Coordinates of C-alpha atoms in Angstrom, one line a residue:
X28 CA 46.3 69.1 133.2
X29 CA 49.2 67.5 131.5
X30 CA 52.2 69.6 130.5
X31 CA 54.7 68.3 128.0
X32 CA 58.3 69.7 128.1
X33 CA 60.3 69.0 125.0
X34 CA 64.1 69.5 125.1
X35 CA 66.0 69.6 121.9
X36 CA 69.8 69.0 122.2
X37 CA 72.4 69.5 119.6
X38 CA 74.7 66.7 118.8
X39 CA 78.1 67.5 120.2
X40 CA 81.0 65.3 119.1
X41 CA 84.4 65.5 120.6
X42 CA 87.7 64.4 119.1
X43 CA 89.7 63.9 122.3
X44 CA 93.0 63.3 120.5
X45 CA 93.1 66.9 119.1
X46 CA 90.8 68.6 121.7
X47 CA 88.4 69.5 118.9
X48 CA 84.7 70.0 119.4
X49 CA 82.2 69.6 116.6
X50 CA 78.6 70.7 116.8
X51 CA 76.4 69.2 114.1
X52 CA 79.5 67.8 112.4
X53 CA 81.4 64.6 113.0
X54 CA 84.6 65.9 111.6
X55 CA 85.5 69.3 113.2
X56 CA 88.3 71.1 111.3
X57 CA 89.1 73.6 114.0
X58 CA 89.1 73.5 117.8
X59 CA 85.4 74.5 117.6
X60 CA 83.5 73.8 114.4
X61 CA 79.8 74.7 114.3
X62 CA 77.8 73.5 111.4
X63 CA 74.8 75.7 110.7
X64 CA 71.9 73.3 110.4
X65 CA 68.3 73.7 111.3
X66 CA 66.0 71.0 112.7
X67 CA 64.9 70.0 109.2
X68 CA 68.4 69.6 108.0
X69 CA 68.7 72.9 106.1
X70 CA 71.5 75.3 106.7
X71 CA 70.0 78.6 107.9
X72 CA 71.0 79.1 111.5
X73 CA 74.0 80.7 113.1
X74 CA 75.6 81.2 116.5
X75 CA 73.7 83.3 119.0
X76 CA 76.0 84.9 121.5
X77 CA 75.0 85.6 125.2
X78 CA 72.4 88.3 125.4
X79 CA 72.9 90.9 128.2
X80 CA 71.7 94.3 129.1
X81 CA 74.2 97.1 129.6
X82 CA 73.2 97.1 133.3
X83 CA 74.1 93.4 133.6
X84 CA 77.5 94.0 132.0
X85 CA 78.1 97.0 134.4
X86 CA 77.1 94.8 137.4
X87 CA 80.0 92.5 136.5
X88 CA 82.4 95.3 135.8
X89 CA 85.0 94.2 138.4
X90 CA 85.0 90.6 137.1
X91 CA 86.3 91.6 133.7
X92 CA 90.1 91.8 133.3
X93 CA 92.7 91.4 130.6
X94 CA 92.3 87.7 130.8
X95 CA 88.8 88.1 129.4
X96 CA 89.9 89.9 126.2
X97 CA 88.0 88.6 123.3
X98 CA 84.7 88.0 125.2
X99 CA 81.7 88.7 122.9
X100 CA 78.2 89.5 124.0
X101 CA 75.0 91.0 122.4
X102 CA 73.8 94.0 124.4
X103 CA 70.0 94.3 124.3
X104 CA 69.7 97.6 126.1
X105 CA 72.3 100.5 126.7
X106 CA 73.9 101.1 130.1
X107 CA 72.7 103.9 132.4
X108 CA 75.5 105.6 134.2
X109 CA 78.6 104.5 132.4
X110 CA 81.8 103.2 133.9
X111 CA 85.4 103.2 132.5
X112 CA 84.7 99.8 131.0
X113 CA 81.2 100.4 129.7
X114 CA 81.7 103.8 128.1
X115 CA 80.9 102.4 124.7
X116 CA 77.8 100.5 125.7
X117 CA 75.3 103.1 124.7
X118 CA 73.2 101.2 122.1
X119 CA 72.2 97.6 121.3
X120 CA 74.6 95.5 119.3
X121 CA 77.5 93.2 119.4
X122 CA 80.4 94.1 121.8
X123 CA 83.8 92.6 122.4
X124 CA 85.9 93.2 125.6
X125 CA 89.4 94.2 124.6
X126 CA 90.9 93.6 128.0
X127 CA 90.2 97.1 129.2
X128 CA 86.8 98.3 127.9
X129 CA 83.9 97.0 125.9
X130 CA 84.1 98.0 122.2
X131 CA 81.2 97.9 119.8
X132 CA 81.5 95.7 116.8
X133 CA 80.2 97.5 113.7
X134 CA 79.7 96.5 110.1
X135 CA 82.2 98.4 107.8
X136 CA 81.9 99.2 104.2
X137 CA 83.6 96.0 103.4
X138 CA 80.7 94.1 104.9
X139 CA 82.7 92.5 107.6
X140 CA 82.5 93.0 111.4
X141 CA 85.1 95.4 112.7
X142 CA 85.9 96.8 116.1
X143 CA 86.3 100.5 116.7
X144 CA 88.6 101.5 119.5
X145 CA 88.7 104.9 121.2
X146 CA 91.6 106.8 119.7
X147 CA 91.2 105.4 116.2
X148 CA 91.7 108.1 113.5
X149 CA 90.0 108.2 110.1
X150 CA 89.6 110.6 107.1
X151 CA 86.2 111.3 105.6
X152 CA 84.4 113.7 103.4
X153 CA 81.7 114.0 106.1
X154 CA 81.6 117.4 107.7
X155 CA 80.1 116.7 111.2
X156 CA 80.4 114.3 114.1
X157 CA 78.7 111.0 113.6
X158 CA 78.4 107.6 115.3
X159 CA 81.1 108.3 117.9
X160 CA 83.5 109.9 115.4
X161 CA 84.4 113.5 116.4
X162 CA 85.9 116.1 114.1
X163 CA 89.5 117.1 115.1
X164 CA 89.0 120.8 115.0
X165 CA 90.7 122.0 118.2
X166 CA 87.4 122.3 120.2
X167 CA 87.2 122.2 124.0
X168 CA 86.8 118.8 125.4
X169 CA 84.0 120.2 127.7
X170 CA 81.8 120.6 124.6
X171 CA 81.7 116.9 123.9
X172 CA 79.3 114.3 125.3
X173 CA 80.1 112.9 128.7
X174 CA 81.2 109.6 127.2
X175 CA 83.4 111.3 124.7
X176 CA 84.9 113.5 127.4
X177 CA 85.9 110.4 129.4
X178 CA 87.6 108.8 126.4
X179 CA 89.3 112.0 125.4
X180 CA 90.8 112.4 128.8
X181 CA 92.0 108.8 128.9
X182 CA 93.8 109.5 125.7
X183 CA 95.5 112.6 127.2
X184 CA 93.3 115.3 125.8
X185 CA 92.1 116.9 129.0
X186 CA 91.6 120.4 127.7
X187 CA 91.1 120.6 123.9
X188 CA 91.1 118.1 121.0
X189 CA 94.0 118.3 118.5
X190 CA 93.3 120.6 115.5
X191 CA 93.9 118.8 112.2
X192 CA 92.7 121.8 110.2
X193 CA 94.9 122.2 107.1
X194 CA 97.4 119.6 108.4
X195 CA 98.6 116.2 107.4
X196 CA 99.2 113.4 109.8
X197 CA 102.7 112.4 110.9
X198 CA 103.9 109.3 112.7
X199 CA 105.3 109.9 116.2
X200 CA 109.0 110.2 116.5
X201 CA 110.8 109.5 119.8
X202 CA 109.0 111.1 122.8
X203 CA 106.9 113.6 120.8
X204 CA 103.5 114.1 122.5
X205 CA 100.6 112.5 120.6
X206 CA 98.4 115.2 119.2
X207 CA 101.1 117.8 119.1
X208 CA 101.3 120.2 116.2
X209 CA 104.3 121.3 114.1
X210 CA 105.6 122.3 110.7
X211 CA 104.3 125.1 108.4
X212 CA 102.4 125.3 105.2
X213 CA 104.5 128.0 103.6
X214 CA 108.1 129.2 103.9
X215 CA 109.9 132.4 102.9
X216 CA 113.6 132.0 102.0
X217 CA 116.1 134.2 103.7
X218 CA 119.8 134.8 103.0
X219 CA 120.7 132.0 105.5
X220 CA 118.7 129.5 103.4
X221 CA 120.8 130.2 100.3
X222 CA 123.9 128.0 99.5
X223 CA 127.3 129.6 100.3
X224 CA 128.7 129.9 96.7
X225 CA 130.8 132.4 94.8
X226 CA 129.2 133.6 91.5
X227 CA 131.4 134.1 88.5
X228 CA 130.8 136.8 85.8
X229 CA 132.5 138.7 83.0
X230 CA 134.0 142.2 83.6
X231 CA 135.0 144.3 80.5
X232 CA 137.6 147.2 80.6
X233 CA 141.3 147.8 81.3
X234 CA 142.6 147.8 84.8
X235 CA 146.3 148.3 84.2
X236 CA 148.8 149.5 81.5
X237 CA 151.4 147.2 80.0
X238 CA 154.3 149.8 80.1
X239 CA 155.4 153.5 80.4
X240 CA 152.9 156.1 79.2
X241 CA 152.1 159.8 79.3
X242 CA 149.0 161.8 79.8
X243 CA 148.3 164.5 77.1
X244 CA 146.6 167.8 77.7
X245 CA 143.5 168.4 75.7
X246 CA 144.4 171.8 74.2
X247 CA 147.4 174.1 74.5
X248 CA 149.7 173.1 77.2
X249 CA 150.9 173.6 80.8
X250 CA 152.6 177.1 81.2
X251 CA 155.0 176.7 84.1
X252 CA 156.7 180.0 84.0
X253 CA 158.0 182.9 81.7
X254 CA 156.3 184.5 78.8
X255 CA 156.8 181.7 76.3
X256 CA 158.1 178.2 76.2
X257 CA 161.6 178.1 77.6
X258 CA 161.8 182.0 78.1
X259 CA 161.0 184.1 81.1
X260 CA 162.4 187.3 79.7
X261 CA 165.9 186.9 81.1
X262 CA 166.6 183.4 79.8
X263 CA 166.2 182.0 83.3
X264 CA 163.4 180.1 84.9
X265 CA 161.8 181.9 87.8
X266 CA 158.3 180.5 87.6
X267 CA 156.2 178.8 90.2
X268 CA 157.2 175.3 89.4
X269 CA 160.3 173.3 89.6
X270 CA 162.5 173.5 86.5
X271 CA 161.9 169.8 86.0
X272 CA 158.1 170.0 86.5
X273 CA 156.1 168.7 83.7
X274 CA 159.2 168.2 81.6
X275 CA 160.9 171.6 82.2
X276 CA 160.4 175.3 81.7
X277 CA 157.5 176.6 79.6
X278 CA 154.5 175.0 78.0
X279 CA 154.4 171.2 77.4
X280 CA 151.5 169.1 75.9
X281 CA 152.4 166.0 77.8
X282 CA 153.2 165.1 81.4
X283 CA 156.5 163.5 82.1
X284 CA 156.7 159.8 81.2
X285 CA 156.0 157.5 84.1
X286 CA 157.0 153.9 84.5
X287 CA 154.7 151.0 84.2
X288 CA 152.0 151.1 86.9
X289 CA 148.5 150.1 87.8
X290 CA 145.4 151.9 88.8
X291 CA 143.5 150.6 91.8
X292 CA 139.7 150.6 92.2
X293 CA 138.1 150.1 95.6
X294 CA 134.4 150.0 96.6
X295 CA 131.3 147.8 96.9
X296 CA 129.3 146.9 93.9
X297 CA 125.6 145.9 94.5
X298 CA 123.4 144.0 92.1
X299 CA 119.6 143.8 92.6
X300 CA 118.2 140.3 92.5
X301 CA 114.9 141.4 91.1
X302 CA 113.1 139.1 93.5
X303 CA 109.8 140.0 95.4
X304 CA 110.2 137.8 98.5
X305 CA 107.0 135.8 97.9
X306 CA 106.6 132.7 100.2
X307 CA 106.7 129.2 98.8
X308 CA 103.9 126.6 99.3
X309 CA 105.4 123.9 101.4
X310 CA 102.8 121.2 100.7
X311 CA 102.6 118.4 98.2
X312 CA 99.6 118.0 95.9
X313 CA 96.7 117.1 98.2
X314 CA 93.0 116.1 98.4
X315 CA 90.9 117.9 101.0
X316 CA 89.1 115.7 103.5
X317 CA 88.2 115.9 107.2
X318 CA 90.0 114.0 110.1
X319 CA 87.9 112.4 112.8
X320 CA 88.8 110.6 116.1
X321 CA 86.6 107.8 117.6
X322 CA 85.6 108.6 121.2
X323 CA 82.7 106.1 121.7
X324 CA 79.0 106.4 120.8

């Protein structure tokens, strides 16, 4: 029995001057230029990366380091019993090693390959966990999948996930702990919040007289002594008052003239503001969405 073994080799051309390699092309335009050509000359093929199972990747765990960042493989089967480097390797697909762990390459809405990294944050109108994205709602880390628990703890969330409910995201300042919460959605003004100003107003009335004046009695007069004005029966003043009181003996209609003087007014005047103490909404105009964190699939 005769067995025929046919080996098909791609034409590899090398431009040594520029260390460029061309596959199926005599004029490479980059360090590695692969021209997609089939055996019949048509252009319908692509690059097929190394195919490994999750278990094979895990077996070489110790060999991968930061110097291997950028390594791409196609995983044909998920890993059983994850390690810190293979946490994401839970389903078939393209994976890239970022120097620390394997990250799955997914096709985004823009139809290009993108890499999701544990700790990535996104907003969405979706309402539930999906494809490794977990809703930031303050839940206990222990309620997550084992893979997500591992990633959450490596990010510093050992007890609970941050709660993004009714909050906006703020970039970290200084040594603020990532995932910490602050601020308030509404505020109520107090006296200390008001500016320290003096309010001016108009007061109507007279506070002082411009010269000497008297005070007149309403009816009759002031009887200081005797039986009539200037007479006490004997021609002498023996009444209760001083002979000079209220202008002299008898009844007078006016008090003695006094010099120019002022009248003082002391006290505290209060004016109600008419306010009701309602709190103010401290938020800008907003659109309601949910916030998710990627913790691996």
